[in-house]
Structure formats: structure tokens, C-alpha cells
mmCIF file of C-alpha atoms in Angstrom:
data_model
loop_
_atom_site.group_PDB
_atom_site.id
_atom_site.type_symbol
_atom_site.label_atom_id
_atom_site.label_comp_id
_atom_site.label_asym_id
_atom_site.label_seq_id
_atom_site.Cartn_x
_atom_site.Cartn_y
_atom_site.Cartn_z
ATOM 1 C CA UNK A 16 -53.912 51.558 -7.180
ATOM 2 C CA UNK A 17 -54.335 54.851 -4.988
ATOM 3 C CA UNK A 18 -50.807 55.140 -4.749
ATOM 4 C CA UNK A 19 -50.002 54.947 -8.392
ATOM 5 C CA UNK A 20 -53.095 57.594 -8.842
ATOM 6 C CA UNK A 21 -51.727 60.343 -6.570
ATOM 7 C CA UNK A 22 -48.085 59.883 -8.236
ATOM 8 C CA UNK A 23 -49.924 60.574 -11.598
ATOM 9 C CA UNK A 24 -51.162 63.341 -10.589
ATOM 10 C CA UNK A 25 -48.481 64.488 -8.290
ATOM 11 C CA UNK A 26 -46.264 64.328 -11.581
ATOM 12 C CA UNK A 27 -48.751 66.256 -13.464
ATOM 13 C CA UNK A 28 -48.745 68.956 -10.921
ATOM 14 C CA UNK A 29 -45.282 69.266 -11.028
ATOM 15 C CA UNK A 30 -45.304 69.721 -15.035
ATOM 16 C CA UNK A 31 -47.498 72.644 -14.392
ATOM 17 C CA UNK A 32 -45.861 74.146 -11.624
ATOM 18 C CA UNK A 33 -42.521 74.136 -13.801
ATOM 19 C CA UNK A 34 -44.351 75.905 -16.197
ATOM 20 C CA UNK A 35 -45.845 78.357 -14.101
ATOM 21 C CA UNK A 36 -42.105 79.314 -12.336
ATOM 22 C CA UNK A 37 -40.648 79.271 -15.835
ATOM 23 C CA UNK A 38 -37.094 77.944 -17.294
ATOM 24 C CA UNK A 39 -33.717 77.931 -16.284
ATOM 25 C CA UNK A 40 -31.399 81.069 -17.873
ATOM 26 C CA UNK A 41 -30.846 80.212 -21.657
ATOM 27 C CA UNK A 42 -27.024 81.658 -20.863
ATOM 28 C CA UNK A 43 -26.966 79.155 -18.230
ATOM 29 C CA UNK A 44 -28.397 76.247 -19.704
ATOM 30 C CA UNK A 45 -26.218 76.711 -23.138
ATOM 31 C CA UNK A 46 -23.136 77.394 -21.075
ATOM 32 C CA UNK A 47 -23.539 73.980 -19.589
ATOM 33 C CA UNK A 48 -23.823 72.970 -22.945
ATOM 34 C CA UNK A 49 -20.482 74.015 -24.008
ATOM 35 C CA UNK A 50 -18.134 72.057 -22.445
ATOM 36 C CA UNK A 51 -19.829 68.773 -22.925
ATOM 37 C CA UNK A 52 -19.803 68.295 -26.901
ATOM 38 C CA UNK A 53 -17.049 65.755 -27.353
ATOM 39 C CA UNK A 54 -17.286 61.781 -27.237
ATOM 40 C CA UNK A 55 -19.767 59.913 -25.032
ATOM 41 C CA UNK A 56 -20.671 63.537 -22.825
ATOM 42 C CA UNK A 57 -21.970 64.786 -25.590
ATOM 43 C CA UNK A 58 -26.145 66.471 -24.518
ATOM 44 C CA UNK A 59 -28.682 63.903 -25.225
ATOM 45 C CA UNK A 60 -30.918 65.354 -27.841
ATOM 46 C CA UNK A 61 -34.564 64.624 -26.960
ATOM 47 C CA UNK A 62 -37.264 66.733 -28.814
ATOM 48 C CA UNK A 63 -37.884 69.174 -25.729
ATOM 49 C CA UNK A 64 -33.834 70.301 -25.761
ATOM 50 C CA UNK A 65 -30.691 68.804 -24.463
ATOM 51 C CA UNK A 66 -29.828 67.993 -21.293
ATOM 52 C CA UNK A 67 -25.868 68.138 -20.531
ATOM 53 C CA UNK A 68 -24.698 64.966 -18.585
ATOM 54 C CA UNK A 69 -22.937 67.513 -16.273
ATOM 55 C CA UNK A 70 -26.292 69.030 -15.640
ATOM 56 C CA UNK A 71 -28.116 65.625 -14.607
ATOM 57 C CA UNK A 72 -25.354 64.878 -11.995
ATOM 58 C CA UNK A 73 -26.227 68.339 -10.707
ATOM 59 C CA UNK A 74 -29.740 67.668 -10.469
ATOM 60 C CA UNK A 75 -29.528 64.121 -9.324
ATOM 61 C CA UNK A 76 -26.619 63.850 -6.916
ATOM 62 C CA UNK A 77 -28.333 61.150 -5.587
ATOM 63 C CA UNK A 78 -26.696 58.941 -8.066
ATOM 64 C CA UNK A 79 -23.097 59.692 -7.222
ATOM 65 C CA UNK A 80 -23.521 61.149 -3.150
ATOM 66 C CA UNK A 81 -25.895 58.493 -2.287
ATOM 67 C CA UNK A 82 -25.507 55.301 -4.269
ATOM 68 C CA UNK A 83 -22.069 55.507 -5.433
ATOM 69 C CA UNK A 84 -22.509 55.412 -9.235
ATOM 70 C CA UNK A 85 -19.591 56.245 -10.993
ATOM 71 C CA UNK A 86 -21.235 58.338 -13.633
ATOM 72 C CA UNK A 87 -18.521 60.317 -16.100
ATOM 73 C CA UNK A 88 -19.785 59.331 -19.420
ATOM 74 C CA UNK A 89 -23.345 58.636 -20.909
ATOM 75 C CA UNK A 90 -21.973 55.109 -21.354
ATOM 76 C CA UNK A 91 -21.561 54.988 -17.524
ATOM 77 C CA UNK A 92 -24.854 55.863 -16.824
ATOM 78 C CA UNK A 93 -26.671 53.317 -19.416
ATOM 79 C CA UNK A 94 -24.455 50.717 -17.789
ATOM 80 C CA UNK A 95 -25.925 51.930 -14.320
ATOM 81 C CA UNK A 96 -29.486 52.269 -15.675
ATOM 82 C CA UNK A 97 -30.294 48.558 -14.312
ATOM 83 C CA UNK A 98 -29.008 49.116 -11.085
ATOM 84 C CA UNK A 99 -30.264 52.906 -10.400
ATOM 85 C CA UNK A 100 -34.061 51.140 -11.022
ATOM 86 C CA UNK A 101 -33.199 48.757 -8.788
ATOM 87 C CA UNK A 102 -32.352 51.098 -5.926
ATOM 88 C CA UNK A 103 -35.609 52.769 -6.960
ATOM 89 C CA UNK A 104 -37.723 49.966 -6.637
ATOM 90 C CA UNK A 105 -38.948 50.329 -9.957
ATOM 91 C CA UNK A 106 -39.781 47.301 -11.323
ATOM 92 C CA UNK A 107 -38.033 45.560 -14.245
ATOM 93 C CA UNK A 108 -41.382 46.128 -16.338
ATOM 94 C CA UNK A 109 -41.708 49.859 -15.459
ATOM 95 C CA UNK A 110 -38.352 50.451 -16.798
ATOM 96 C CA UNK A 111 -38.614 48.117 -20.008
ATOM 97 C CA UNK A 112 -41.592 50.412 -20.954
ATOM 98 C CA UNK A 113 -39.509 53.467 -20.335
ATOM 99 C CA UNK A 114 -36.973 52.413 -22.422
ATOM 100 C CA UNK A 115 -38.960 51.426 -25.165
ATOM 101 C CA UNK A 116 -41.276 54.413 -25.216
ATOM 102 C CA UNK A 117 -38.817 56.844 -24.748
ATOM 103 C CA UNK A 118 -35.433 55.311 -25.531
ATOM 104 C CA UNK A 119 -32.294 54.348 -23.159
ATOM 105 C CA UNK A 120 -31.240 57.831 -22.609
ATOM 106 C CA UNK A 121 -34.189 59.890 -21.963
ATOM 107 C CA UNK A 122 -35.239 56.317 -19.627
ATOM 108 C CA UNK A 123 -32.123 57.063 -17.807
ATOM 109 C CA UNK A 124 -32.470 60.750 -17.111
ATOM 110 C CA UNK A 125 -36.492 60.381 -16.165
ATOM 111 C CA UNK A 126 -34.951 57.211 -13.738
ATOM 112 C CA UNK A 127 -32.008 60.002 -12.500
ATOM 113 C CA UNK A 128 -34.735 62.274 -11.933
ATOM 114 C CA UNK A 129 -37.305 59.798 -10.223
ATOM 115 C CA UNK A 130 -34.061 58.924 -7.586
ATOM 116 C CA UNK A 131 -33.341 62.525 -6.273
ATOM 117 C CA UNK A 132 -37.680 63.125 -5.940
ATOM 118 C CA UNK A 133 -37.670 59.804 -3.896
ATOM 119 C CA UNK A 134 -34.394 61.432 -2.323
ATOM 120 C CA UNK A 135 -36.258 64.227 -1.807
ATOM 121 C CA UNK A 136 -39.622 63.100 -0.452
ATOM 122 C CA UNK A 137 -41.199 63.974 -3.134
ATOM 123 C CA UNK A 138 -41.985 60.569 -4.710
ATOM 124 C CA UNK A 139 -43.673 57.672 -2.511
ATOM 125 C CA UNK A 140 -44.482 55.367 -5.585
ATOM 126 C CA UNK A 141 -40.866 55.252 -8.146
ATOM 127 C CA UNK A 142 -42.639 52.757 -10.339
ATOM 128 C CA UNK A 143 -46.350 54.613 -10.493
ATOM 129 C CA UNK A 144 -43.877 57.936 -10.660
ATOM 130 C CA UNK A 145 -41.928 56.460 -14.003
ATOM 131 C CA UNK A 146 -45.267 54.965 -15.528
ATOM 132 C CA UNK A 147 -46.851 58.243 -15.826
ATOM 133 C CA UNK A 148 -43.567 59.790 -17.328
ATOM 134 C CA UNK A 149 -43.671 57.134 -19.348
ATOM 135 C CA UNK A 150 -47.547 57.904 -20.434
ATOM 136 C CA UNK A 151 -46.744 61.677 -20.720
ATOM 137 C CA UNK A 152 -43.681 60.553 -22.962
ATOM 138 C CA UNK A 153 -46.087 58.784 -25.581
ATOM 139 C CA UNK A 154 -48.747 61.464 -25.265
ATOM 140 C CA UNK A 155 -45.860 63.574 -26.257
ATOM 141 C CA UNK A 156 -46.033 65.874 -22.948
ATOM 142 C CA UNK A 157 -43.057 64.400 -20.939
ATOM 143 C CA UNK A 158 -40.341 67.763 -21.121
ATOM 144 C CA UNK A 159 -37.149 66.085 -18.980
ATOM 145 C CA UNK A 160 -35.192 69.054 -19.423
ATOM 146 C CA UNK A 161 -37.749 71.442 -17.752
ATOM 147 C CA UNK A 162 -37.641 68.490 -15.241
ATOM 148 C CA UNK A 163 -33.960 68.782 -14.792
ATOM 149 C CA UNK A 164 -33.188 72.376 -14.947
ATOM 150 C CA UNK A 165 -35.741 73.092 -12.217
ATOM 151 C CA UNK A 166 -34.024 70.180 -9.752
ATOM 152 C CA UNK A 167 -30.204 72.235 -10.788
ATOM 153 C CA UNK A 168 -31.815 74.998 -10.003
ATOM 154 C CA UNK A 169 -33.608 73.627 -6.527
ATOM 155 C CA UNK A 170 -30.124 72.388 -5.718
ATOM 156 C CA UNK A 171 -28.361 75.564 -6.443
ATOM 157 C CA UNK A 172 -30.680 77.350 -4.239
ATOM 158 C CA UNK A 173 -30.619 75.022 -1.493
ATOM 159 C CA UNK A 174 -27.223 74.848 -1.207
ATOM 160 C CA UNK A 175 -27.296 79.078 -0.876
ATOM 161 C CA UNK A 176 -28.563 78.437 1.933
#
């Protein structure tokens, strides 16, 4: 559908624009690292980097301002992963895929991220906006943390303001 077609390429735009404004601070990004290394808030490891869980709830308040997740542990946020694709309006198919292509985790952050876009304005389609994260993910393109560090650093900025 036209709908799913623009989010495609809405979400491939926004791969290259990340790449064209570059990456969040390596001091930054490994500082947020640091406190995060013991039990279930340990990073997720995903082959582009780690994402802290700290820095996901900066770049998706969404979750917590918005909908009310309690999210304080990666556990938390699996157990919310359901519900957070509900909200969405991603269907139960579009998320199944996620998972399996990319794993809980990295299902949950690209959901997290999908939330604050819709938030945002940015996303019109959730579902046509996970299926092509989910495509990039197999072609071995998807790069969540670039995702992530440029919404924390969006965020940061906006609130500067």
C-alpha cells in the first residue's frame, strides 16, 4: 500500500540523514554505558553497538511520559513489548517478524523508537514503519543505535530550548 511505501522510504531517508549529521560523542555514548553494566540494565549488544537502557528511555520518553510504562529493567520492557505494539497499532504479525528477525531486544528498542516518531509526527504508518526496519534488519542495514543516539540527541536539543 502507498502508505506502507512512503514509510519505507521515509525510514530509508532517515538512515541516510543520520549518516550524513554523523554520531553521537563516543565520551557520551560510553559514559552512558558505564553505569548500566550490572544485572538486567546491562547494554543490549546488537552488532551495530550497544544501546544503554538509560539511553532508550531518553530517546523514547514516550514510553514512560505518555503511556505509563514502568520501564527500569530490560525485563520490564520485554514484559511491555506486547503492550507498547499495541499502543502503536502495530499489528501482532509486524511485531512477530520483528522479533524473530531481529530478536526480543533489538524488536523492543526499534518498537521504543517507532512510538516517540509516531509521538513525534514523524511516522503515519507504525506497522509499514517496523516492517521496513524489520527488512533493513535482515538485509543487515538496520543500525538502532544510530537510531537512538540521534532521538537523545533531538531530545537534548529540544529541551535547550
Amino acid at each position: 500500500n502507498l502508505s506502507s511505501n512512503e514509510e519505507r522510504r521515509s525510514a530509508h531517508a532517515e538512515q541516510h540523514d543520520l549518516q550524513r549529521a554523523g554520531y553521537a560523542s563516543k565520551g557520551a555514548f560510553e559514559e552512558s554505558l558505564c553505569g548500566e553494566a550490572e544485572g538486567d540494565k546491562r547494554p543490549m549488544r546488537q552488532s551495530d553497538g550497544l544501546v544503554a537502557l538509560s539511553d532508550l528511555l531518553r530517546a523514547a520518553p514516550v514510553i514512560t511520559q505518555t503511556w505509563g510504562f514502568r520501564v527500569r529493567t530490560w525485563a520490564d520492557l520485554m514484559r511491555a513489548l506486547p503492550d507498547m505494539a499495541v499502543v502503536a497499532g502495530i499489528s501482532p504479525d509486524a511485531r512477530d517478524r520483528a522479533i524473530k528477525q531481529m530478536g526480543q531486544q533489538a524488536a523492543a528498542v526499534a518498537i521504543a523508537v517507532t512510538l516517540q516518531k509516531q509521538d513525534m509526527q514523524e511516522v503515519t504508518s507504525p506497522g509499514g514503519y517496523l516492517r521496513a526496519m524489520t527488512e533493513r534488519a535482515a538485509a543487515g542495514t538496520l543500525h538502532l543505535t544510530r537510531s537512538v543516539h540521534a532521538l537523545v540527541n533531538r531530545n537534548m536539543a529540544e529541551a535547550r530550548i
